Amino acid sequence: MNLEEVARRAKVSTATVSRVLNNAAPVKGTTRARVMRAVEELKYRPNLHARSLAEGKSRSIGVIVSNIENPFFLDIYKAVETGAHSEGYEVLMANTDYRAEQLVTSIRLMIGRRVAGLAAIVSEMDPKLIDELNGYEIPVVFYDVGVPRQNITSIRVNYRRGMEKLTHYLYSLGHRRMGFVGHHATLGPIHERANVVLESVSRYPDLEVQTEADVDSLEGGRRAARALLSADPSLTAIVCVNDLMAVGAMREIRERGLRIPQDISVTGFDNIKLAQFCYPALTTVHIPRDQIGQNICEVLIPNDKTRPEHEMLIDPELVLRDSTGPALR
Amino acid sequence: MNLEEVARRAKVSTATVSRVLNNAAPVKGTTRARVMRAVEELKYRPNLHARSLAEGKSRSIGVIVSNIENPFFLDIYKAVETGAHSEGYEVLMANTDYRAEQLVTSIRLMIGRRVAGLAAIVSEMDPKLIDELNGYEIPVVFYDVGVPRQNITSIRVNYRRGMEKLTHYLYSLGHRRMGFVGHHATLGPIHERANVVLESVSRYPDLEVQTEADVDSLEGGRRAARALLSADPSLTAIVCVNDLMAVGAMREIRERGLRIPQDISVTGFDNIKLAQFCYPALTTVHIPRDQIGQNICEVLIPNDKTRPEHEMLIDPELVLRDSTGPALR
DNA sequence: TTGAAAGCGGTACCAG
DNA sequence: CTGGTACCGCTTTCAA
């Protein structure tokens, strides 16, 4: 079933059917009705590939994330979807699981689908990535990585500031032996979140920091905490790179019979919903995923009303809850 | 940049370029190399829409879920993705947020994209839905809803059995005043999960059950538990339609100063990862998302090796953890 | 207001 | 092994 069959049945040309379906031009009421009826009867569904091909573009944008199982990424995706739908766009999602190779593959897939715009919410900074994106004409948004260019917008969170707020807060509570739980993508020497924690060691001479990394998941957080506590049971605080891993870490801590925050404090990062629902509720840093998603849509979807920034920096806020307290040991 | 430009640059025909790119036919080594170089230099990326159009199909399958924020659905999606990728397929995801209207829209979108197969992991059973799917030629899998037909496979979980195990277990622990937390899609009189709980009232004459429903989320679970406990503070057990809502319910219970399971027992359903990481760890019923995802792939992706069933029924297992205990009040 | 026809960017068949 | 070319299904001038 294609346009032609519908046209034949409605006794009009394919051009007219197309016009009706896209109400792109004035069509007489009676013919329009005939066409609609034919469409109904035939259960005709336009071939979107053909449409995109003819139009030279697809009314969809691509979103690539590092780990869709982490609610942080999912929230951004959902926010983008909301914005996109309200503009009549669809969103195509791809997940890299932090693999640089998969990121390249995903970018090619999106380009191959001729998305109108592309958002890469990923940590896997890779030279290949730059090469790959360089020279495509579509608008691109990078989150937290890369530098702005002509067609590339960069949205960044000031992780440094966020982490500083956290470590400073813990230090002021008397914590002197801390652990840092990261995931593999935060191992790189350029990663802000891990860095800040490590650098604070030099700022506070009496502070000691251990580091451990595992995969970005509940289990990963748990294993990392286990490694940390096995190596040094005297830790009084564990700083986690994100909320998801923090929840995993808390599980391990409870398992060891330690109380949070009396025996040990835990912090997350992102302020996902789960941070309010876990026990104890997690002290964290808020990253406004809704706003980020909205910004992405403004940049990627052509819109006369808004003139998007070329770069934006978010200063995240500390959220104090029940997982942190004074160092008592 | 299209095939023709590449062809011109490599001084061959578009047919040859196509052959090289799909290594679909023998091509001399030197010409192949020339083509590859041209592709590189031009950074040529094939237009997937054109390809799908020419081939008459797309190497991708569609997955529609009710609520991607619920890890249950996400897990199935991920499992499908894994299976699909290993067969060289992409997967397109759509989320309905339990809206029947959105489901119809999503189905049309998938059909419009000419997916090779479609999986609907949704609870929104609707007459429109049947009409919509009836007559498309592609293979379709329904989860938990609808009846098998020629091209429609049905995967079902025996919720009844699962819920019976749960209520029986709670009853045997002495619970006589229970609450049921559902989400809006489980309100319908045909829904197995809610039904079993309600029906058990008649099987156990001394059992009382209250029902409450809210949206399928952590907050929804919390609000529903709040309503339940406000109406009847003497409840000794709260049975939740799924783990996500159970975690929300537990939050509310803690907030009221009640202990789990000493003061009140809580059960979930699905056995998502979070059920092991929340506090206390959740007693639940395991639904094998990996297996379901794998089955979906077997049904939707043409494969000579496996001959998929037309219908499958899963008998889910009880998972005892720390959120349930004897009724002490 | 409508129809005819030229693409859009590939694939695949048919010759050579 | 390679080139020419007829589609695939839809949009969009250009004419009528």
XYZ file of C-alpha atoms (C1' of nucleotides) in Angstrom:
690
model
C 0.000 0.000 0.000
C 1.454 3.239 -1.156
C 0.442 6.676 -2.256
C -0.408 5.460 -5.680
C -2.930 2.923 -4.518
C -4.585 5.520 -2.366
C -4.601 7.954 -5.261
C -6.151 5.419 -7.582
C -8.826 4.554 -5.085
C -9.655 8.196 -4.474
C -9.449 8.927 -8.165
C -6.923 11.703 -7.767
C -3.207 12.033 -8.341
C -0.528 11.108 -5.838
C 0.298 14.764 -5.580
C -3.144 15.502 -4.247
C -2.997 12.704 -1.726
C 0.314 14.042 -0.540
C -1.173 17.497 -0.178
C -4.044 16.207 1.860
C -1.830 14.180 4.134
C 0.460 17.083 4.841
C -2.264 19.697 4.465
C 0.390 21.540 2.563
C -1.833 23.195 0.000
C -5.475 24.106 -0.506
C -7.545 21.079 -1.515
C -11.233 21.100 -2.214
C -13.309 19.765 0.645
C -14.927 16.960 -1.291
C -11.702 15.624 -2.738
C -10.022 15.870 0.623
C -12.834 13.774 2.057
C -12.501 11.207 -0.726
C -8.801 10.937 -0.053
C -9.254 10.580 3.682
C -11.738 7.831 3.152
C -9.415 5.958 0.851
C -6.653 6.288 3.417
C -8.910 4.860 6.088
C -10.173 2.001 4.013
C -6.734 0.985 2.887
C -5.232 1.535 6.335
C -2.552 3.439 4.534
C 0.553 4.428 6.535
C 3.046 6.652 4.776
C 6.527 5.257 4.380
C 8.593 7.571 6.532
C 11.802 6.616 4.789
C 10.453 7.738 1.470
C 9.232 10.926 3.035
C 12.537 11.718 4.664
C 14.329 10.927 1.480
C 12.160 13.225 -0.558
C 12.324 15.996 2.004
C 16.060 15.608 2.407
C 15.746 15.550 6.170
C 13.899 13.725 8.905
C 11.817 15.391 11.557
C 13.760 13.738 14.294
C 16.728 14.417 16.494
C 19.209 11.975 17.935
C 20.245 11.596 21.536
C 23.250 9.496 22.434
C 23.903 8.667 26.066
C 26.609 6.784 27.912
C 24.413 4.642 30.079
C 20.676 4.612 29.793
C 20.410 2.542 32.965
C 21.564 5.508 34.973
C 18.459 7.609 35.641
C 20.515 10.714 35.122
C 20.773 10.006 31.416
C 17.253 8.751 31.210
C 15.954 11.975 32.700
C 17.748 14.037 30.113
C 16.446 11.808 27.378
C 12.905 12.202 28.650
C 13.253 15.954 28.882
C 14.502 16.096 25.321
C 11.669 13.889 24.195
C 9.109 16.164 25.786
C 10.544 19.223 24.113
C 10.921 17.486 20.785
C 7.385 16.119 20.719
C 5.957 19.529 21.429
C 7.678 20.710 18.268
C 6.504 17.732 16.267
C 9.842 15.962 16.290
C 10.694 12.408 17.179
C 13.790 11.470 19.084
C 16.068 8.566 18.328
C 18.036 7.210 21.235
C 21.326 5.357 21.272
C 23.292 4.002 24.184
C 27.064 3.579 24.192
C 27.726 1.885 27.521
C 30.754 4.172 27.752
C 32.430 2.515 24.789
C 34.182 5.000 22.547
C 33.877 2.639 19.622
C 30.143 2.363 20.108
C 29.910 6.118 20.247
C 31.399 6.398 16.787
C 29.015 3.739 15.554
C 26.063 5.526 17.103
C 27.022 8.852 15.610
C 27.237 7.264 12.171
C 23.891 5.657 12.680
C 22.331 9.000 13.527
C 23.995 10.725 10.618
C 22.867 7.911 8.369
C 19.343 8.539 9.524
C 19.808 12.172 8.668
C 18.667 13.489 12.015
C 17.990 17.198 12.137
C 20.234 17.562 15.169
C 22.325 15.460 17.488
C 22.931 15.559 21.221
C 25.788 13.575 22.704
C 25.396 13.165 26.445
C 28.531 11.145 26.904
C 31.748 11.098 28.824
C 33.801 9.133 26.351
C 35.899 11.933 25.012
C 37.858 10.554 22.149
C 39.863 12.085 19.314
C 37.888 9.950 16.866
C 34.769 11.607 18.087
C 35.954 15.052 17.119
C 36.950 13.842 13.682
C 33.641 12.172 13.270
C 31.500 15.174 14.101
C 33.686 17.682 12.408
C 32.210 18.696 9.120
C 28.673 17.499 9.482
C 26.377 20.381 8.927
C 23.702 19.554 11.453
C 23.603 21.259 14.821
C 25.265 19.275 17.577
C 25.147 19.589 21.329
C 27.785 18.135 23.555
C 27.199 17.698 27.197
C 30.119 18.039 29.483
C 32.764 17.368 26.901
C 34.450 19.057 23.998
C 34.690 22.638 22.947
C 32.131 24.766 21.132
C 32.560 25.297 17.386
C 30.493 26.792 14.634
C 27.782 24.155 14.678
C 28.649 22.619 18.032
C 27.063 23.875 21.224
C 28.519 22.876 24.526
C 26.523 22.462 27.709
C 28.646 22.063 30.741
C 28.068 21.610 34.404
C 30.632 23.098 36.677
C 31.461 19.824 38.295
C 34.449 21.362 39.908
C 32.311 23.784 41.862
C 29.817 21.093 42.750
C 32.448 18.731 44.013
C 34.176 21.486 45.898
C 30.973 22.282 47.717
C 30.695 18.644 48.670
C 34.254 18.114 49.836
C 34.309 21.405 51.660
C 31.123 20.482 53.433
C 32.502 17.114 54.457
C 35.762 18.638 55.586
C 33.908 21.146 57.710
C 32.099 18.248 59.345
C 35.458 16.912 60.426
C 36.061 14.227 57.836
C 39.750 13.620 57.184
C 39.841 10.163 55.649
C 37.675 9.964 52.568
C 37.133 7.530 49.743
C 36.128 8.369 46.195
C 33.986 6.037 44.133
C 34.149 6.637 40.410
C 33.286 4.703 37.315
C 35.715 3.737 34.629
C 35.037 6.766 32.486
C 36.045 9.017 35.369
C 39.432 7.401 35.684
C 41.017 9.550 33.028
C 43.339 12.193 34.413
C 41.251 14.942 32.891
C 38.059 14.104 34.675
C 36.836 16.982 36.779
C 34.858 15.086 39.359
C 37.637 12.784 40.435
C 40.183 15.513 40.094
C 38.584 17.912 42.466
C 38.480 15.333 45.169
C 42.086 14.409 44.606
C 43.217 17.992 44.434
C 41.486 18.876 47.643
C 44.081 16.686 49.300
C 46.655 19.332 48.619
C 44.353 22.118 49.693
C 43.667 20.412 53.010
C 47.039 18.976 54.109
C 45.519 16.747 56.765
C 43.102 15.085 54.343
C 43.600 11.607 52.941
C 41.767 10.281 49.904
C 41.552 6.785 48.451
C 40.142 6.142 45.012
C 38.315 3.224 43.538
C 36.445 2.752 40.282
C 33.992 0.241 38.885
C 31.188 0.193 36.364
C 28.468 2.834 36.515
C 25.724 0.868 38.245
C 24.374 -0.087 41.636
C 26.637 -3.125 41.731
C 29.602 -1.101 40.613
C 29.074 1.327 43.452
C 28.788 -1.491 45.877
C 31.938 -3.229 44.720
C 33.914 -0.019 44.741
C 32.806 0.730 48.286
C 33.742 -2.772 49.301
C 37.216 -2.363 47.874
C 37.610 0.975 49.574
C 36.494 -0.253 52.978
C 38.508 -3.425 52.759
C 41.625 -1.418 52.081
C 40.919 1.133 54.786
C 38.112 0.453 57.281
C 38.764 3.746 59.017
C 37.260 5.876 56.245
C 34.642 8.266 57.584
C 33.210 9.458 54.289
C 32.685 8.116 50.805
C 32.191 10.539 47.972
C 30.583 9.012 44.906
C 30.740 10.251 41.370
C 26.964 9.959 41.043
C 23.827 9.013 42.930
C 23.408 5.612 41.373
C 26.783 4.408 42.554
C 26.186 6.046 45.924
C 23.079 3.956 46.452
C 25.145 0.883 45.645
C 27.830 2.015 48.064
C 25.297 2.503 50.844
C 24.153 -1.038 50.426
C 27.685 -2.308 51.025
C 28.111 -0.077 54.039
C 24.922 -1.364 55.652
C 25.979 -4.885 54.860
C 29.092 -4.302 56.916
C 27.029 -3.275 59.872
C 28.046 0.357 59.651
C 25.523 3.115 60.144
C 25.018 6.032 57.780
C 25.834 8.771 58.640
C 26.921 8.006 62.199
C 29.784 5.735 61.201
C 30.299 6.895 57.692
C 28.945 9.649 55.469
C 28.040 9.155 51.823
C 27.479 11.662 49.052
C 26.155 11.334 45.539
C 25.939 13.626 42.558
C 23.078 14.410 40.116
C 20.114 14.420 42.489
C 18.126 11.754 40.699
C 14.712 10.879 42.112
C 16.131 7.829 43.786
C 18.299 10.052 45.973
C 15.160 11.041 47.859
C 13.788 7.547 48.085
C 16.791 5.576 49.175
C 17.640 5.137 52.813
C 19.015 7.266 54.178
C 18.134 10.018 51.737
C 21.231 11.076 49.903
C 23.182 14.294 50.239
C 24.035 15.245 46.692
C 24.429 18.000 44.141
C 21.566 18.936 41.899
C 21.970 18.888 38.153
C 18.932 20.304 36.377
C 18.215 17.622 33.779
C 14.981 19.223 32.706
C 16.675 22.464 31.903
C 19.441 20.673 30.056
C 16.931 18.754 27.987
C 15.079 21.922 27.202
C 18.248 23.698 26.170
C 19.145 20.833 23.909
C 15.823 21.145 22.126
C 16.214 24.872 21.726
C 19.572 24.397 20.114
C 18.711 21.476 17.893
C 15.236 22.339 16.734
C 14.955 25.353 14.469
C 12.762 27.884 16.174
C 12.339 31.565 15.442
C 11.334 32.524 18.949
C 14.423 31.494 20.823
C 18.003 32.342 20.084
C 20.025 29.699 21.888
C 23.380 30.304 23.479
C 26.437 28.801 21.944
C 27.678 27.585 25.271
C 26.170 27.252 28.686
C 27.627 26.571 32.058
C 25.552 25.349 34.951
C 26.543 25.965 38.532
C 25.023 23.078 40.459
C 23.608 23.371 43.942
C 24.325 21.347 47.018
C 21.391 19.332 48.384
C 21.760 18.358 52.012
C 19.929 15.263 53.170
C 20.453 12.490 55.667
C 23.432 10.548 54.401
C 26.029 12.950 55.765
C 26.895 13.961 59.294
C 29.808 14.882 61.518
C 32.830 12.612 61.610
C 32.624 10.854 64.932
C 35.486 8.403 64.645
C 27.499 13.698 -0.427
C 25.917 10.710 -2.009
C 26.772 7.549 -3.834
C 27.221 9.384 -7.068
C 29.873 11.721 -5.746
C 31.757 8.803 -4.316
C 31.435 6.948 -7.599
C 32.712 9.895 -9.571
C 35.664 10.351 -7.287
C 36.553 6.675 -7.450
C 35.902 6.629 -11.173
C 33.452 3.774 -10.990
C 29.695 3.455 -11.180
C 27.305 3.861 -8.270
C 26.526 0.185 -8.596
C 30.101 -0.700 -7.808
C 30.246 1.596 -4.824
C 27.107 -0.013 -3.525
C 28.625 -3.444 -3.978
C 31.724 -2.472 -2.074
C 29.785 -0.936 0.772
C 27.606 -3.976 1.202
C 30.252 -6.411 0.031
C 27.399 -7.954 -1.842
C 29.325 -9.084 -4.884
C 32.890 -9.795 -5.947
C 34.830 -6.601 -6.637
C 38.438 -6.410 -7.770
C 40.816 -5.574 -4.968
C 42.182 -2.435 -6.534
C 38.805 -0.922 -7.344
C 37.529 -1.805 -3.926
C 40.477 0.060 -2.463
C 39.830 3.074 -4.666
C 36.231 3.148 -3.552
C 37.118 2.832 0.076
C 39.536 5.680 -0.203
C 36.947 7.890 -1.844
C 34.512 7.038 0.925
C 37.074 8.000 3.523
C 38.086 11.217 1.870
C 34.530 12.338 1.368
C 33.457 11.121 4.805
C 30.581 9.520 3.005
C 27.747 8.127 5.145
C 25.036 6.221 3.334
C 21.536 7.624 3.653
C 19.733 4.938 5.590
C 16.341 6.157 4.451
C 17.279 5.666 0.834
C 18.624 2.268 1.646
C 15.526 1.156 3.507
C 13.368 2.497 0.757
C 15.227 0.592 -1.901
C 15.365 -2.574 0.141
C 11.716 -2.303 1.095
C 12.503 -2.920 4.736
C 14.681 -1.598 7.513
C 17.027 -3.693 9.563
C 15.457 -2.560 12.769
C 12.771 -3.649 15.154
C 10.508 -1.508 17.286
C 9.917 -1.769 21.001
C 7.062 0.108 22.622
C 6.872 0.286 26.394
C 4.429 1.785 28.858
C 6.888 3.547 31.088
C 10.564 3.665 30.342
C 11.239 5.158 33.779
C 10.309 1.887 35.361
C 13.448 -0.273 35.274
C 11.306 -3.265 34.477
C 10.615 -1.929 31.007
C 14.101 -0.619 30.578
C 15.532 -4.040 31.331
C 13.414 -5.642 28.664
C 14.396 -2.957 26.218
C 18.058 -3.533 26.963
C 17.708 -7.265 26.567
C 16.020 -6.811 23.215
C 18.725 -4.406 22.144
C 21.431 -6.898 23.009
C 19.775 -9.631 21.012
C 19.018 -7.350 18.101
C 22.529 -5.964 17.850
C 23.993 -9.420 17.778
C 21.889 -10.073 14.690
C 22.845 -6.784 13.111
C 19.563 -5.067 13.848
C 18.870 -1.722 15.429
C 16.037 -1.153 17.838
C 13.714 1.797 17.879
C 12.125 2.617 21.211
C 8.884 4.402 21.962
C 7.293 5.213 25.279
C 3.558 5.583 25.834
C 3.322 6.658 29.467
C 0.326 4.339 29.662
C -1.701 6.459 27.258
C -3.726 4.371 24.846
C -3.761 7.202 22.349
C 0.007 7.450 22.435
C 0.224 3.726 21.879
C -1.679 4.036 18.630
C 0.577 6.902 17.610
C 3.671 4.907 18.446
C 2.497 1.885 16.520
C 1.890 4.042 13.473
C 5.301 5.572 13.842
C 6.914 2.153 13.900
C 4.888 0.939 10.950
C 5.767 4.118 9.102
C 9.399 3.326 9.677
C 8.795 -0.112 8.260
C 10.319 -1.967 11.173
C 10.951 -5.642 10.563
C 9.097 -6.544 13.744
C 7.327 -4.903 16.628
C 7.173 -5.650 20.341
C 4.544 -3.994 22.490
C 5.399 -4.244 26.158
C 2.373 -2.354 27.357
C -0.593 -2.701 29.642
C -2.913 -0.357 27.811
C -5.203 -2.892 26.309
C -7.511 -1.095 23.953
C -9.817 -2.132 21.130
C -8.164 0.432 18.866
C -4.925 -1.361 19.415
C -6.236 -4.601 18.000
C -7.635 -2.853 14.959
C -4.381 -1.096 14.447
C -2.194 -4.147 14.469
C -4.592 -6.367 12.645
C -3.534 -6.765 9.085
C 0.029 -5.592 9.203
C 2.211 -8.310 7.884
C 5.172 -7.901 10.179
C 5.674 -10.172 13.179
C 4.366 -8.705 16.423
C 4.944 -9.670 20.018
C 2.610 -8.660 22.767
C 3.651 -8.852 26.337
C 1.023 -9.629 28.880
C -1.913 -8.557 26.789
C -3.971 -9.714 23.859
C -4.383 -13.067 22.235
C -2.083 -14.817 19.795
C -2.974 -14.700 16.089
C -1.275 -15.665 12.882
C 1.452 -13.054 13.047
C 1.035 -12.118 16.701
C 2.977 -13.898 19.407
C 1.958 -13.504 22.992
C 4.329 -13.614 25.920
C 2.605 -13.769 29.234
C 3.630 -13.962 32.809
C 1.353 -15.850 35.092
C 0.746 -12.908 37.361
C -2.027 -14.743 39.053
C 0.320 -17.431 40.261
C 2.922 -14.911 41.296
C 0.509 -12.829 43.261
C -1.011 -15.892 44.842
C 2.391 -16.946 46.093
C 2.822 -13.525 47.613
C -0.563 -13.243 49.290
C -0.421 -16.801 50.502
C 2.976 -16.161 52.007
C 1.762 -13.024 53.759
C -1.345 -14.759 54.993
C 0.717 -17.573 56.413
C 2.748 -14.967 58.283
C -0.441 -13.881 59.995
C -1.326 -10.795 57.988
C -5.052 -10.117 57.918
C -5.291 -6.458 57.043
C -3.521 -5.703 53.795
C -3.318 -2.818 51.371
C -2.774 -3.032 47.629
C -0.872 -0.342 45.759
C -1.517 -0.312 42.037
C -1.014 2.137 39.232
C -3.749 3.527 37.077
C -3.369 0.916 34.372
C -4.030 -1.807 36.924
C -7.334 -0.320 37.968
C -9.300 -1.996 35.204
C -11.435 -4.855 36.420
C -9.608 -7.296 34.185
C -6.180 -6.739 35.641
C -4.738 -9.918 37.039
C -2.431 -8.456 39.626
C -5.042 -6.409 41.433
C -7.640 -9.095 40.954
C -5.790 -11.850 42.672
C -5.302 -9.748 45.743
C -8.939 -8.811 45.802
C -10.117 -12.316 45.138
C -8.002 -13.717 47.913
C -10.341 -11.886 50.243
C -13.013 -14.386 49.443
C -10.633 -17.310 49.722
C -9.507 -16.168 53.156
C -12.698 -14.999 54.867
C -10.860 -13.213 57.659
C -8.730 -11.121 55.293
C -9.368 -7.465 54.585
C -7.905 -5.616 51.630
C -7.855 -1.914 50.796
C -6.885 -0.681 47.347
C -5.224 2.474 46.186
C -3.760 3.520 42.859
C -1.471 6.255 41.626
C 0.996 6.765 38.829
C 3.686 4.176 38.181
C 6.647 5.840 39.864
C 8.423 6.217 43.171
C 6.217 9.173 44.076
C 3.118 7.338 42.990
C 3.981 4.459 45.283
C 4.591 6.842 48.100
C 1.337 8.709 47.656
C -0.661 5.519 47.380
C 0.873 4.187 50.591
C 0.107 7.454 52.285
C -3.528 7.259 51.263
C -3.738 3.663 52.401
C -2.189 4.307 55.798
C -4.198 7.453 56.386
C -7.385 5.554 55.759
C -6.387 2.589 57.889
C -3.284 2.865 60.097
C -3.745 -0.684 61.299
C -2.618 -2.289 58.031
C 0.125 -4.847 58.598
C 1.128 -5.445 55.000
C 1.226 -3.522 51.766
C 1.341 -5.424 48.515
C 2.564 -3.366 45.578
C 1.954 -3.992 41.929
C 5.647 -3.592 41.201
C 9.014 -2.960 42.814
C 9.280 0.669 41.824
C 6.089 1.610 43.600
C 7.070 -0.565 46.540
C 10.242 1.432 47.021
C 8.143 4.571 47.029
C 5.758 3.018 49.518
C 8.616 2.079 51.830
C 9.712 5.669 51.897
C 6.314 6.764 53.136
C 6.246 4.058 55.747
C 9.632 5.072 57.150
C 8.523 8.662 57.122
C 5.679 7.716 59.436
C 8.092 6.204 61.887
C 7.020 2.670 61.163
C 9.567 -0.109 60.854
C 9.721 -2.578 57.987
C 9.000 -5.440 58.442
C 8.360 -5.306 62.213
C 5.437 -2.921 61.971
C 4.472 -3.465 58.409
C 5.505 -5.793 55.601
C 5.946 -4.667 52.006
C 6.129 -6.658 48.808
C 7.003 -5.717 45.256
C 6.822 -7.470 41.915
C 9.345 -7.797 39.042
C 12.593 -8.181 40.994
C 14.370 -5.215 39.457
C 17.941 -4.561 40.564
C 16.771 -1.864 42.905
C 14.862 -4.447 44.921
C 18.209 -5.722 46.200
C 19.642 -2.301 46.866
C 16.810 -0.559 48.633
C 16.442 -0.767 52.365
C 15.222 -3.114 53.518
C 15.768 -5.401 50.544
C 12.440 -6.165 48.958
C 10.518 -9.404 48.973
C 9.219 -9.756 45.453
C 8.475 -12.032 42.531
C 11.027 -12.535 39.806
C 10.169 -11.850 36.210
C 12.948 -12.908 33.847
C 13.360 -9.802 31.685
C 16.428 -11.170 29.965
C 14.608 -14.237 28.818
C 11.654 -12.187 27.672
C 13.909 -9.904 25.664
C 15.625 -12.873 24.123
C 12.339 -14.481 23.195
C 11.193 -11.269 21.596
C 14.270 -11.237 19.390
C 13.802 -14.836 18.406
C 10.270 -14.132 17.317
C 10.895 -10.858 15.537
C 14.194 -11.479 13.828
C 14.163 -14.041 11.054
C 16.516 -16.812 12.013
C 16.839 -20.292 10.604
C 18.237 -21.827 13.749
C 15.416 -21.183 16.150
C 11.769 -21.942 15.709
C 10.006 -19.681 18.185
C 6.867 -20.586 20.043
C 3.640 -18.867 19.188
C 2.834 -18.263 22.800
C 4.752 -18.513 26.025
C 3.728 -18.445 29.609
C 6.147 -17.708 32.396
C 5.612 -18.945 35.909
C 7.375 -16.425 38.120
C 9.210 -17.298 41.299
C 8.906 -15.828 44.750
C 12.005 -14.050 46.055
C 12.123 -13.716 49.827
C 14.099 -10.828 51.248
C 13.919 -8.536 54.245
C 10.817 -6.435 53.721
C 8.404 -9.057 54.952
C 7.961 -10.676 58.342
C 5.343 -12.003 60.718
C 2.376 -9.818 61.560
C 3.033 -8.643 65.096
C 0.190 -6.218 65.588
C -7.541 23.267 -7.262
C -5.345 19.435 -9.600
C -2.064 16.467 -12.406
C 2.396 15.177 -14.590
C 6.902 14.373 -13.749
C 11.478 15.223 -11.958
C 14.056 14.169 -8.315
C 15.762 12.273 -3.290
C 19.859 8.325 -2.621
C 20.207 3.840 -2.723
C 19.733 -1.387 -4.559
C 19.705 -4.930 -7.833
C 18.849 -6.854 -12.228
C 20.559 -7.191 -16.847
C 24.133 -6.734 -20.104
C 28.647 -6.615 -21.504
C 34.054 -7.868 -12.510
C 31.694 -3.504 -13.869
C 28.285 -0.139 -15.829
C 23.568 1.290 -17.074
C 19.173 1.803 -15.344
C 14.663 0.761 -13.591
C 12.535 1.091 -9.506
C 11.460 2.017 -4.001
C 7.434 5.773 -2.145
C 7.007 10.409 -1.349
C 7.499 15.660 -2.071
C 7.504 19.496 -4.889
C 7.852 22.436 -8.794
C 5.578 23.625 -13.124
C 1.538 23.803 -16.018
C -2.947 23.534 -16.888
